[in-house]
Short mmCIF file of C-alpha atoms in Angstrom, two decimals:
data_model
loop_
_atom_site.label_atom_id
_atom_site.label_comp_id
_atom_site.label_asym_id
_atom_site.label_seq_id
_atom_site.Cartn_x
_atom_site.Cartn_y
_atom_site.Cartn_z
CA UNK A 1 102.42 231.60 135.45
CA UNK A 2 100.09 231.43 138.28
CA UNK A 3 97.63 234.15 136.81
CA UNK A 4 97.79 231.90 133.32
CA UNK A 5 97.03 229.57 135.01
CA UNK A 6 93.95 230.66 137.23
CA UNK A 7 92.76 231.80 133.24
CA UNK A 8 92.79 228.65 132.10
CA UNK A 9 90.72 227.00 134.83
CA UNK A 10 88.45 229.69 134.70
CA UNK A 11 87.46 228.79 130.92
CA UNK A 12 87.58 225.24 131.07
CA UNK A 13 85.37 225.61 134.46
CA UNK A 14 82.93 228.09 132.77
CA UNK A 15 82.70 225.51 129.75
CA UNK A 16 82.26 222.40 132.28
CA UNK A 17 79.37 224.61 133.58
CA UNK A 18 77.26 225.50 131.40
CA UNK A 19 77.43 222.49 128.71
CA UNK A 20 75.48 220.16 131.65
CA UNK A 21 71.98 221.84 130.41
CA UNK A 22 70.91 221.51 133.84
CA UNK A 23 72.79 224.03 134.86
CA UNK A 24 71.55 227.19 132.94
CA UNK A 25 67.88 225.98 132.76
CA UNK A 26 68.42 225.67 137.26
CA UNK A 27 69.47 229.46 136.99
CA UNK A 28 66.64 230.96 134.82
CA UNK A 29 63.88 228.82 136.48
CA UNK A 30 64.62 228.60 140.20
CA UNK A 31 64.00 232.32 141.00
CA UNK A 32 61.41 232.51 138.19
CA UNK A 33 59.27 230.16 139.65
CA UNK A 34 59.80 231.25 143.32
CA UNK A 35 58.85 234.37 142.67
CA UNK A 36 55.68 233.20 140.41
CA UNK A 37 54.96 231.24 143.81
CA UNK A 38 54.61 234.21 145.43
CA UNK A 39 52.74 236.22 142.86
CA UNK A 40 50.15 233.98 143.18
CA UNK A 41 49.69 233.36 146.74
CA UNK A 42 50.54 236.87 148.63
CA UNK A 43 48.10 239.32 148.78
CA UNK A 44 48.91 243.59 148.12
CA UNK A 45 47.94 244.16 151.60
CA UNK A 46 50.11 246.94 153.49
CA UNK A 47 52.40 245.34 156.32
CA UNK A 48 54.25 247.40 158.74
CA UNK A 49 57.63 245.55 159.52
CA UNK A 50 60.79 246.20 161.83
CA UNK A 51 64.28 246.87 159.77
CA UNK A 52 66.43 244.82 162.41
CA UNK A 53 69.75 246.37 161.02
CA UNK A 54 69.11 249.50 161.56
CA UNK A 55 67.93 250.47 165.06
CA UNK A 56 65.18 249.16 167.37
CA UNK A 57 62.34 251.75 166.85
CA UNK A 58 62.58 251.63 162.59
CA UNK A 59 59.56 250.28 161.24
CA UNK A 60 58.66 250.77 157.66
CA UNK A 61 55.19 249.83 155.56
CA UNK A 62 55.46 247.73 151.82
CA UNK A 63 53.03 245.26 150.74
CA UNK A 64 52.83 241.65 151.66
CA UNK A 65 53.53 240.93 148.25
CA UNK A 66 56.86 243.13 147.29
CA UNK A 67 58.16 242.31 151.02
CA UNK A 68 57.82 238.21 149.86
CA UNK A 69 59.57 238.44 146.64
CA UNK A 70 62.49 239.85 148.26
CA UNK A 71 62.61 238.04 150.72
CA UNK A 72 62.64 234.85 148.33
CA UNK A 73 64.80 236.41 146.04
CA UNK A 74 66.98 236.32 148.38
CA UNK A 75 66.44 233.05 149.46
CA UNK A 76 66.49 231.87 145.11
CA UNK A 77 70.10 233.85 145.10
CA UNK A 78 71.77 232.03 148.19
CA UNK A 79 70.37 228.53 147.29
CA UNK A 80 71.64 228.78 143.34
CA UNK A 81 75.00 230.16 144.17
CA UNK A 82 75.24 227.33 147.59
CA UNK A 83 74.69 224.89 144.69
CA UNK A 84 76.50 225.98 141.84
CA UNK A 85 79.69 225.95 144.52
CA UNK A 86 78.77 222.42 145.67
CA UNK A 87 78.98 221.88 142.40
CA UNK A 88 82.06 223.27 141.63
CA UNK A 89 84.14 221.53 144.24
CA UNK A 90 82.87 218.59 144.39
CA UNK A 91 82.25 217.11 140.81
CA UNK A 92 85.37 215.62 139.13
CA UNK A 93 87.21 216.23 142.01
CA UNK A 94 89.74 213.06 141.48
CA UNK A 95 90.56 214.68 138.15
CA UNK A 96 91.26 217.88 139.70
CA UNK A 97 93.48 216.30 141.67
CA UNK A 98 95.15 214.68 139.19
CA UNK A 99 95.67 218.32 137.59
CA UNK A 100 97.48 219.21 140.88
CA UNK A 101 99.81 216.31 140.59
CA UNK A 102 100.70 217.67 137.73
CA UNK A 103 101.57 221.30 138.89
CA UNK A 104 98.34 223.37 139.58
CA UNK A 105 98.87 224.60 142.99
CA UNK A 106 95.01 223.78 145.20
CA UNK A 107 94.78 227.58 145.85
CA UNK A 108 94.95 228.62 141.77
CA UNK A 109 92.39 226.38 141.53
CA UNK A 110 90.69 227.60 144.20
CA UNK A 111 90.95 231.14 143.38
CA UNK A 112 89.39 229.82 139.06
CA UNK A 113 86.38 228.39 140.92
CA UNK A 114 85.71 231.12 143.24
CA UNK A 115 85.94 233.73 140.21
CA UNK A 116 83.62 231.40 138.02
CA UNK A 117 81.55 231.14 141.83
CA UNK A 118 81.66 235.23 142.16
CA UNK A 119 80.71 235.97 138.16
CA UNK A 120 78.21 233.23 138.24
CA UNK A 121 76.46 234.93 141.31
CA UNK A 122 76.79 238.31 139.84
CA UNK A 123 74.50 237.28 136.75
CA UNK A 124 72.01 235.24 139.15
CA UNK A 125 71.73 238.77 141.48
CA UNK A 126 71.04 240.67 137.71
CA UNK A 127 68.66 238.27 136.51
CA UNK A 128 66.77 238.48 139.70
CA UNK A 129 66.58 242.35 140.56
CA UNK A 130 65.25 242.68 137.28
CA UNK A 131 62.87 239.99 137.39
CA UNK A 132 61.50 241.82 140.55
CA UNK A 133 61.08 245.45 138.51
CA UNK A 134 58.51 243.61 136.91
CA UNK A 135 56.00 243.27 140.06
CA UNK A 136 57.60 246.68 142.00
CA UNK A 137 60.38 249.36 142.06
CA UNK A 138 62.91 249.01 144.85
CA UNK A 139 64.22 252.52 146.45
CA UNK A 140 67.76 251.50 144.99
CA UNK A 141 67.95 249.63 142.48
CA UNK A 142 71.55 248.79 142.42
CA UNK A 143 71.96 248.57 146.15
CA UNK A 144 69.55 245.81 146.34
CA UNK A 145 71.01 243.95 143.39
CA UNK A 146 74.57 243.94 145.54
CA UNK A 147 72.35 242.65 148.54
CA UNK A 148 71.29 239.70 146.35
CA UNK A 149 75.01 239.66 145.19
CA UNK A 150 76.18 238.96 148.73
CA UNK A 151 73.05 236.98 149.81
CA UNK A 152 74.62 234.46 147.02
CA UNK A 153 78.51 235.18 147.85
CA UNK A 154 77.92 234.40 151.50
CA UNK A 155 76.50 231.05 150.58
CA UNK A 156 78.50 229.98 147.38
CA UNK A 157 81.15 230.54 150.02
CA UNK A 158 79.29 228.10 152.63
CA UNK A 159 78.54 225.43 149.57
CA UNK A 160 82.59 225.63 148.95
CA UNK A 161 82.77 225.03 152.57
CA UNK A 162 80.79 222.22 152.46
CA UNK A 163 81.76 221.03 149.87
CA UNK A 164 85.61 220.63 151.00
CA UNK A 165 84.35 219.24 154.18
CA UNK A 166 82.10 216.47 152.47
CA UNK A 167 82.87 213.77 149.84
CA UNK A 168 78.73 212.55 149.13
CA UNK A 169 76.66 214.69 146.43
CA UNK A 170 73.88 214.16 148.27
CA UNK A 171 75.19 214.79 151.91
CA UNK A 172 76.19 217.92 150.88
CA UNK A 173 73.00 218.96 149.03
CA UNK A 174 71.50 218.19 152.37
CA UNK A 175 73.89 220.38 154.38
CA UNK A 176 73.12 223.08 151.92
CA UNK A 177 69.30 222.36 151.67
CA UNK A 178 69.11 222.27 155.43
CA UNK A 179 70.65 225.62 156.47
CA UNK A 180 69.43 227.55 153.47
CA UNK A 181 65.85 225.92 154.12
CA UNK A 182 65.92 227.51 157.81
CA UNK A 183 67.44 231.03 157.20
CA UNK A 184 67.20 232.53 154.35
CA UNK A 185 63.71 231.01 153.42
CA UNK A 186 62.50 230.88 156.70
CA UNK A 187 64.13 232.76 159.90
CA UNK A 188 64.96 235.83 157.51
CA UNK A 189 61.65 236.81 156.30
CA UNK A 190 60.98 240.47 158.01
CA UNK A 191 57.41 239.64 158.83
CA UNK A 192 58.85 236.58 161.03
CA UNK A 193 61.62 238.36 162.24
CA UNK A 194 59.43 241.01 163.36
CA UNK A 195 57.74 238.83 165.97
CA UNK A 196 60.29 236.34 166.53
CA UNK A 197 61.23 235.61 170.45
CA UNK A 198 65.05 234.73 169.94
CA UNK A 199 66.60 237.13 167.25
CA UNK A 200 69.94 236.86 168.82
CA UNK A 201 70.22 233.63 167.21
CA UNK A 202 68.45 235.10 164.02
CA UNK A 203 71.21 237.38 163.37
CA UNK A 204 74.01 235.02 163.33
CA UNK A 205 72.75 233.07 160.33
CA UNK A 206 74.77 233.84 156.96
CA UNK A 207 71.43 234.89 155.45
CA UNK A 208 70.61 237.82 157.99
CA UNK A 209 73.32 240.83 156.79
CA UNK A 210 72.52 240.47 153.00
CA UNK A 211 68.91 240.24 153.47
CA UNK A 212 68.57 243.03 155.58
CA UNK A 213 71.14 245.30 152.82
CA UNK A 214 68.84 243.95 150.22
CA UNK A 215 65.52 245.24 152.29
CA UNK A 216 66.99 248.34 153.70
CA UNK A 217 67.81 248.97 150.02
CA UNK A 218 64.52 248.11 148.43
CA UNK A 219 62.36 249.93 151.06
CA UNK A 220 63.99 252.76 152.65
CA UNK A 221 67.16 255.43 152.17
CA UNK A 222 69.13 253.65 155.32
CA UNK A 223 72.48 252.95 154.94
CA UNK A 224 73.56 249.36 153.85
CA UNK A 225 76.96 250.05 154.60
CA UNK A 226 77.42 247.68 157.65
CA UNK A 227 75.37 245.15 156.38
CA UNK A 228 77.61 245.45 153.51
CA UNK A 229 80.80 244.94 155.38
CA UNK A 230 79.39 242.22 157.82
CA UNK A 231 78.65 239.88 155.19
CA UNK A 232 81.48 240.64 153.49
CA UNK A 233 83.36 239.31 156.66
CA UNK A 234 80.96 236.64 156.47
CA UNK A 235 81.85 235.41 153.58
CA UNK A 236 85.64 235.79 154.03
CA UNK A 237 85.29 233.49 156.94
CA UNK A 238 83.72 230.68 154.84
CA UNK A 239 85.93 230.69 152.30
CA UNK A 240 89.06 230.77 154.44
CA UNK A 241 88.13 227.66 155.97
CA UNK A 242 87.11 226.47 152.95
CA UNK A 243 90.36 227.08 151.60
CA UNK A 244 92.44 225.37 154.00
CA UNK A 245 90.18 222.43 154.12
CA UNK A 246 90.55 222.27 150.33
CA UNK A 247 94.20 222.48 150.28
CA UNK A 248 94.37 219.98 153.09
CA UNK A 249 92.45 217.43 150.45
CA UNK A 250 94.02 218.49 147.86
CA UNK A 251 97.96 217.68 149.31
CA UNK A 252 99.12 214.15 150.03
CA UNK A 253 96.54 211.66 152.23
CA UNK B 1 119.35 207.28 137.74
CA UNK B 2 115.52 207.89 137.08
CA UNK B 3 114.00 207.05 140.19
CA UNK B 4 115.43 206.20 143.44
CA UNK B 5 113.15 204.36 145.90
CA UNK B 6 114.22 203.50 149.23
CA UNK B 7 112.57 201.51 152.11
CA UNK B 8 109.03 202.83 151.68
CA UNK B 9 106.30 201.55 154.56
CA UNK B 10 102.98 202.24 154.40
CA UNK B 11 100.08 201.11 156.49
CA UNK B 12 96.06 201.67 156.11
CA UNK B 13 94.63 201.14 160.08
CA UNK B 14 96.75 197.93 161.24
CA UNK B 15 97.27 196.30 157.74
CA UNK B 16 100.81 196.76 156.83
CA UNK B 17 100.43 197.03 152.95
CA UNK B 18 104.29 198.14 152.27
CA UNK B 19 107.11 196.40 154.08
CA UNK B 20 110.27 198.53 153.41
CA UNK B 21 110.41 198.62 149.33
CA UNK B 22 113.25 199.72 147.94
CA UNK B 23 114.46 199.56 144.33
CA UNK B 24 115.94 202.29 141.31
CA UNK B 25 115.67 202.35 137.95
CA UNK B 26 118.27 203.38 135.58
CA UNK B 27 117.34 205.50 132.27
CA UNK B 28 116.18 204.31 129.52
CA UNK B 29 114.56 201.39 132.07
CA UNK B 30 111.44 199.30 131.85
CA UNK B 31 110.74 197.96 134.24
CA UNK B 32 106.99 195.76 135.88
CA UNK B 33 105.83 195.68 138.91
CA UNK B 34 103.05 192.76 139.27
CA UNK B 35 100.80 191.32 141.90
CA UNK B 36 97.18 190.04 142.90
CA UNK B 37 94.62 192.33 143.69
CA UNK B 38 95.03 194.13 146.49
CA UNK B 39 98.79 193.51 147.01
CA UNK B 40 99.56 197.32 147.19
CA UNK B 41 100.71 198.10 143.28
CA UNK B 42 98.48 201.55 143.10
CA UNK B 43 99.53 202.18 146.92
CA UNK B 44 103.63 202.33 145.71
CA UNK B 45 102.99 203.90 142.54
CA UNK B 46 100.67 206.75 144.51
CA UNK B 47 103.60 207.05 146.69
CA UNK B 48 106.05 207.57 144.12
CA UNK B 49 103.96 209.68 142.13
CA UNK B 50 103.44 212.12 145.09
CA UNK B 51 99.80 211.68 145.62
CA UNK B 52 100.27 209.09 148.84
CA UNK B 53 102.61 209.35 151.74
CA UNK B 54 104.53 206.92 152.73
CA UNK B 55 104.67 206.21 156.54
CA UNK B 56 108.64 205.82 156.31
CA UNK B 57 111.09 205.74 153.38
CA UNK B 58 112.19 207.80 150.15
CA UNK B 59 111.49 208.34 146.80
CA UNK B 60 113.65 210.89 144.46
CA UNK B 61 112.53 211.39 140.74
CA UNK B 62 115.15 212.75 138.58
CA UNK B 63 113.51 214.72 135.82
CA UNK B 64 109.89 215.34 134.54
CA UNK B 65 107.32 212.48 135.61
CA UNK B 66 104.42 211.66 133.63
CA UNK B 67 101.86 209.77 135.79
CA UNK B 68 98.96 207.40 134.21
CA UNK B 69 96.16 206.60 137.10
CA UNK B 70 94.90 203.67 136.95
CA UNK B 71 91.10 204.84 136.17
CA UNK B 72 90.70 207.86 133.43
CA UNK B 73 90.72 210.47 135.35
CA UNK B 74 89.54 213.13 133.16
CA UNK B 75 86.77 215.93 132.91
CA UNK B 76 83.61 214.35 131.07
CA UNK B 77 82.19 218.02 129.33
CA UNK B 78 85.52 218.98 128.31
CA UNK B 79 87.00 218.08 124.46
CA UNK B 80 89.96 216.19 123.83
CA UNK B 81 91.44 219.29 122.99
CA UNK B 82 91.01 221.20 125.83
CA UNK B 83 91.97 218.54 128.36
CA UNK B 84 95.51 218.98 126.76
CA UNK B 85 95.40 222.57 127.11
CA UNK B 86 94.09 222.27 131.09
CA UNK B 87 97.38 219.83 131.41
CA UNK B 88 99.66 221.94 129.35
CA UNK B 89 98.68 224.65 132.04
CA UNK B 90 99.51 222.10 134.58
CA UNK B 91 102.68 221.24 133.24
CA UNK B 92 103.79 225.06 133.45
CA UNK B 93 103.83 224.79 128.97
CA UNK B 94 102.99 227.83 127.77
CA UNK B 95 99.36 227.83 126.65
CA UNK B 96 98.86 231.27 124.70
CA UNK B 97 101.56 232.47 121.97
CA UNK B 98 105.15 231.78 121.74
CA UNK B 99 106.23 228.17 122.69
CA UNK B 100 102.80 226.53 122.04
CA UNK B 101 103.61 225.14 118.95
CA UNK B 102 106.02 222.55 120.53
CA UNK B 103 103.92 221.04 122.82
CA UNK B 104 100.68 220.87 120.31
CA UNK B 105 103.42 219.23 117.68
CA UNK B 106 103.71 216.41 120.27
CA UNK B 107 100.33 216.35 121.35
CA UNK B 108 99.08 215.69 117.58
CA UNK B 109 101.93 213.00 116.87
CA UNK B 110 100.25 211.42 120.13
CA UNK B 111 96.97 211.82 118.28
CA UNK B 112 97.95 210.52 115.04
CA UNK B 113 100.13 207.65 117.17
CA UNK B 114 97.54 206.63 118.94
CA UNK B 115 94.71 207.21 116.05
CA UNK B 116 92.02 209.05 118.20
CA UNK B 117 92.78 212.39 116.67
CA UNK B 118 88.92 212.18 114.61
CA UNK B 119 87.66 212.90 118.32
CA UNK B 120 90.07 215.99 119.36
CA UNK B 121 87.04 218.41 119.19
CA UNK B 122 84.48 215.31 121.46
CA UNK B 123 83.74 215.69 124.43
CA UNK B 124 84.78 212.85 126.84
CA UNK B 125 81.35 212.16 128.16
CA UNK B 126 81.13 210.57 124.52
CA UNK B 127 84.17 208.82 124.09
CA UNK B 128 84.24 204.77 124.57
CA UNK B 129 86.18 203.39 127.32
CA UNK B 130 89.14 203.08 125.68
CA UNK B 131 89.57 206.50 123.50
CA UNK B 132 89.35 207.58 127.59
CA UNK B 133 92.29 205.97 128.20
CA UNK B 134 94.11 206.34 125.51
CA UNK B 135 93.34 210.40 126.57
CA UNK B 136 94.28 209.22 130.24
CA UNK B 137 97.84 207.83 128.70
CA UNK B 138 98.95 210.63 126.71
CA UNK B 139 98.23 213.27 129.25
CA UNK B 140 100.99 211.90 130.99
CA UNK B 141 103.14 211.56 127.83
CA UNK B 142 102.59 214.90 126.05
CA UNK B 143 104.93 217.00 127.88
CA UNK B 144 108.65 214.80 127.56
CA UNK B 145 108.74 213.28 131.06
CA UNK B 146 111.78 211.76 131.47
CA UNK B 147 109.94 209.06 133.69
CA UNK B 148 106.85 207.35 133.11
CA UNK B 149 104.84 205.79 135.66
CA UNK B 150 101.94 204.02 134.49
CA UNK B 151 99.24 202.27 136.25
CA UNK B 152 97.41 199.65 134.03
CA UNK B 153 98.14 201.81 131.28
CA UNK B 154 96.36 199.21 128.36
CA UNK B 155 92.98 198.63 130.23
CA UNK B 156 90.79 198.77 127.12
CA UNK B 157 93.11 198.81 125.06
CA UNK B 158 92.85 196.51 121.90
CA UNK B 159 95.33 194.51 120.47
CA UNK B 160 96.19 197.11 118.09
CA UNK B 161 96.45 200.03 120.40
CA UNK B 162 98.22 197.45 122.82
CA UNK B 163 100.78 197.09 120.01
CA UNK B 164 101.07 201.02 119.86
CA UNK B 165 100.98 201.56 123.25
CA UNK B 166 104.64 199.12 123.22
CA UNK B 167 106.26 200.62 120.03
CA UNK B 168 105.38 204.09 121.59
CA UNK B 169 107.38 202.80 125.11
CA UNK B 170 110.53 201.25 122.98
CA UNK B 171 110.72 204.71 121.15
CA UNK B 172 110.69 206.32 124.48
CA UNK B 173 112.98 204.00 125.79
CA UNK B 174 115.69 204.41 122.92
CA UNK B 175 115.67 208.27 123.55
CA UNK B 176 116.47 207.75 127.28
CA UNK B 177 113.08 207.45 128.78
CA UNK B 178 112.23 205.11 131.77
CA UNK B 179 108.72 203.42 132.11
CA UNK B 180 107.98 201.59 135.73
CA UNK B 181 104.39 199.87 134.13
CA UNK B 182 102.53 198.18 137.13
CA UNK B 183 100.02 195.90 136.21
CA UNK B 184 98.31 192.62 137.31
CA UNK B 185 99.43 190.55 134.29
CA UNK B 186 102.48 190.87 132.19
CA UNK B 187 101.62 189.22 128.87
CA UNK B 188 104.95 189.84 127.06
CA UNK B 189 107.83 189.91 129.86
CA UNK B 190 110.71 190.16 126.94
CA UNK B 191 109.73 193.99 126.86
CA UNK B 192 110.61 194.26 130.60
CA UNK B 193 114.07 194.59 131.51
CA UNK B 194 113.07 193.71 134.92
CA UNK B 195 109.87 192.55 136.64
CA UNK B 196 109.21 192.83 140.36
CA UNK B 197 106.39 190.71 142.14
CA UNK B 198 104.79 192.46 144.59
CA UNK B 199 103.46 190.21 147.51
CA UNK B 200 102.90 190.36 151.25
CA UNK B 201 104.29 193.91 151.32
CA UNK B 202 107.78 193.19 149.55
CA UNK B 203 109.48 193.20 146.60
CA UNK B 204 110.64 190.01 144.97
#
């Protein structure tokens, strides 16, 4: 019953989705036009930069340019998926409540919007990686794609988060904004990191795991694996809290 | 018995909004709760429906409940249609294969009943006011409760539907059904085999 269900929510979730327009035209032209914003304003100069995952002494070379897109790729992949999960929690939320009245339990409908969240993010992370094959080839192809995957599952699960935790639209837009505005399209970049005097505090932001599996993974043969498993973790740790808060809202007041 | 209610407080900050309430209903029962604004009519019936806790008290339902909100609370891109098939979910119907038939036979009768079946395939985004609550009604009705709790189920309705909306109820009511119908006015109190007024916290 329960995995019938989860089906259902997912499809009537999926269709609630993508018949706003806004929604579809958001996915193909945020990234596009971030990374058009970098075409046009980086330069193909070589910059040497430190891979902070790794160890201490790694430094490896790309071009301004390719090291950018990346970068913002990233940043294009954890912004969509923060809002799409904003989104998801937050809009009709009275009727989905109604819905649980009725028998849904909070965490099948929990579990239908993190699937649509998780699918959702794995077609943003394909549209982008091969977006970027058109200005440069990454090392590994596929490794950086699952980078961008988790880049966007480690903040869909913080815009679930926030979105339990706040009732406003725009509050939680804000929240989003905010955070995504100062680490994963700011304190992230590898040319910032590089030089930056605190990166203690740089490496506890959700951003910092999948961008550096989606750089190590672009430019260089390292392993991702603990990137791979830290974010992972990461994103776990939203989404539990996420999913008590929900539940809590989602029982008797 | 339908519905057993028994000294039920509840309290927002320091305004005591229910002072012990206590009442049942018998099937095959309709019965009205009125009041002003603001008396605490939504407040009980979100209590018995499960979606409020009461401070003190109890409430038993015996059988199936079907719950109308007060405001259409539905999904605005999703059909007619498919808002039955999200509640049928809900409801624990089966929604794929064997079985479906006998909810979507009562579903369409609801249609036809209620005569917004030319929108089943619309999305509710572009439905008038009251085709929404005519959708809001029947999604509590479609799946045989045995108790129907309705919160100002005819807002929008016109006189027509209104009409419906209480041949509809005296069907239900001959086949056993009970139907606790809050509202602010009570235009025709014959239907009611009881009517409560709900003011300073209590019954009367």
């Amino acid at each position: 019953m329960i995995v019938q269900r989860i089906g259902v929510s997912v499809s009537m979730l999926l269709r609630m989705m993508f018949r706003r327009r806004i929604i579809p035209i958001l996915l193909l032209a945020i990234p596009a036009a971030f990374l058009l914003a970098v075409y046009w304003t980086t330069s193909e100069r070589i910059m040497p930069f430190r891979l902070a995952s790794v160890a201490e002494e790694v430094f490896l070379e790309a071009s301004e340019r390719n090291i950018s897109l990346l970068f913002l790729a990233v940043a294009s992949v954890g912004f969509l998926s923060s809002f799409l999960a904003l989104n998801l929690i937050q809009r009709e939320a009275a009727a989905s409540h109604r819905l649980v009245l009725c028998g849904y339990h909070p965490l099948a409908l929990l579990v239908s919007k993190l699937a649509v969240l998780a699918g959702c993010t794995a077609l943003i992370a394909l549209y982008v990686s091969v977006a970027l094959l058109l200005f440069f080839t990454p090392e590994h192809l596929f490794l950086m794609m699952l980078g961008l995957f988790l880049a966007g599952l480690v903040y869909g699960s913080y815009g679930l988060l926030v979105g339990s935790l706040i009732r406003g639209e725009l509050e939680g837009i804000l929240f989003i904004v905010l955070l995504a505005n100062i680490d994963a399209g700011w304190l992230q970049n590898p040319l910032f990191y590089a030089e930056a005097e605190n990166q203690f505090i740089i490496r506890l932001l959700p951003a910092y795991f999948p961008s550096q599996a989606a750089i190590a993974s672009a430019f260089s043969d390292h392993s991702i694996g603990s990137s791979v498993l830290a974010s992972t973790l990461y994103a776990l740790g939203f989404l539990a809290a996420a999913g008590v808060l929900y539940f809590i809202k989602m029982r008797k007041k | 018995m339908m519905l057993e209610v028994e000294n039920i407080t509840r309290s927002f900050g320091q305004k005591a909004v229910l002072k012990g309430i206590s009442f049942r209903m018998e099937k095959g029962g309709v019965n009205g709760i009125v009041g002003e604004n603001g008396s605490g009519k939504s407040t009980l019936l979100q209590i018995i429906v499960g979606a409020l806790k009461a401070d003190s008290g109890r409430v038993a339902v015996f059988g199936r409940l079907g719950y109308c909100p007060q405001e259409a609370l539905v999904f605005s891109q999703l059909t007619v249609l498919e808002h039955f098939q999200y509640f049928a979910a809900a409801y624990g119907l089966p929604v794929r294969g064997e079985g479906e038939e006998s909810w979507q036979a009562h579903r369409d009768q609801l249609l036809e009943h209620f005569q917004f079946g030319q929108y089943r395939r619309e999305r509710v985004a572009y439905l008038s006011g009251g085709t929404r609550q005519k959708l809001n009604l029947c999604l509590a009705l479609f799946h045989r409760p045995g108790l129907l709790v309705l919160d100002e189920p005819y807002n929008g309705f016109d006189w027509e539907t209104y009409l419906r909306f209480w041949d509809y109820a005296e069907r239900f009511r001959a086949s056993g059904g009970s139907i606790l119908v809050v509202t602010h006015l009570i235009a025709d109190k014959e239907r009611f085999e009881r009517i409560y007024n709900l003011k300073n916290g209590i019954l009367q």
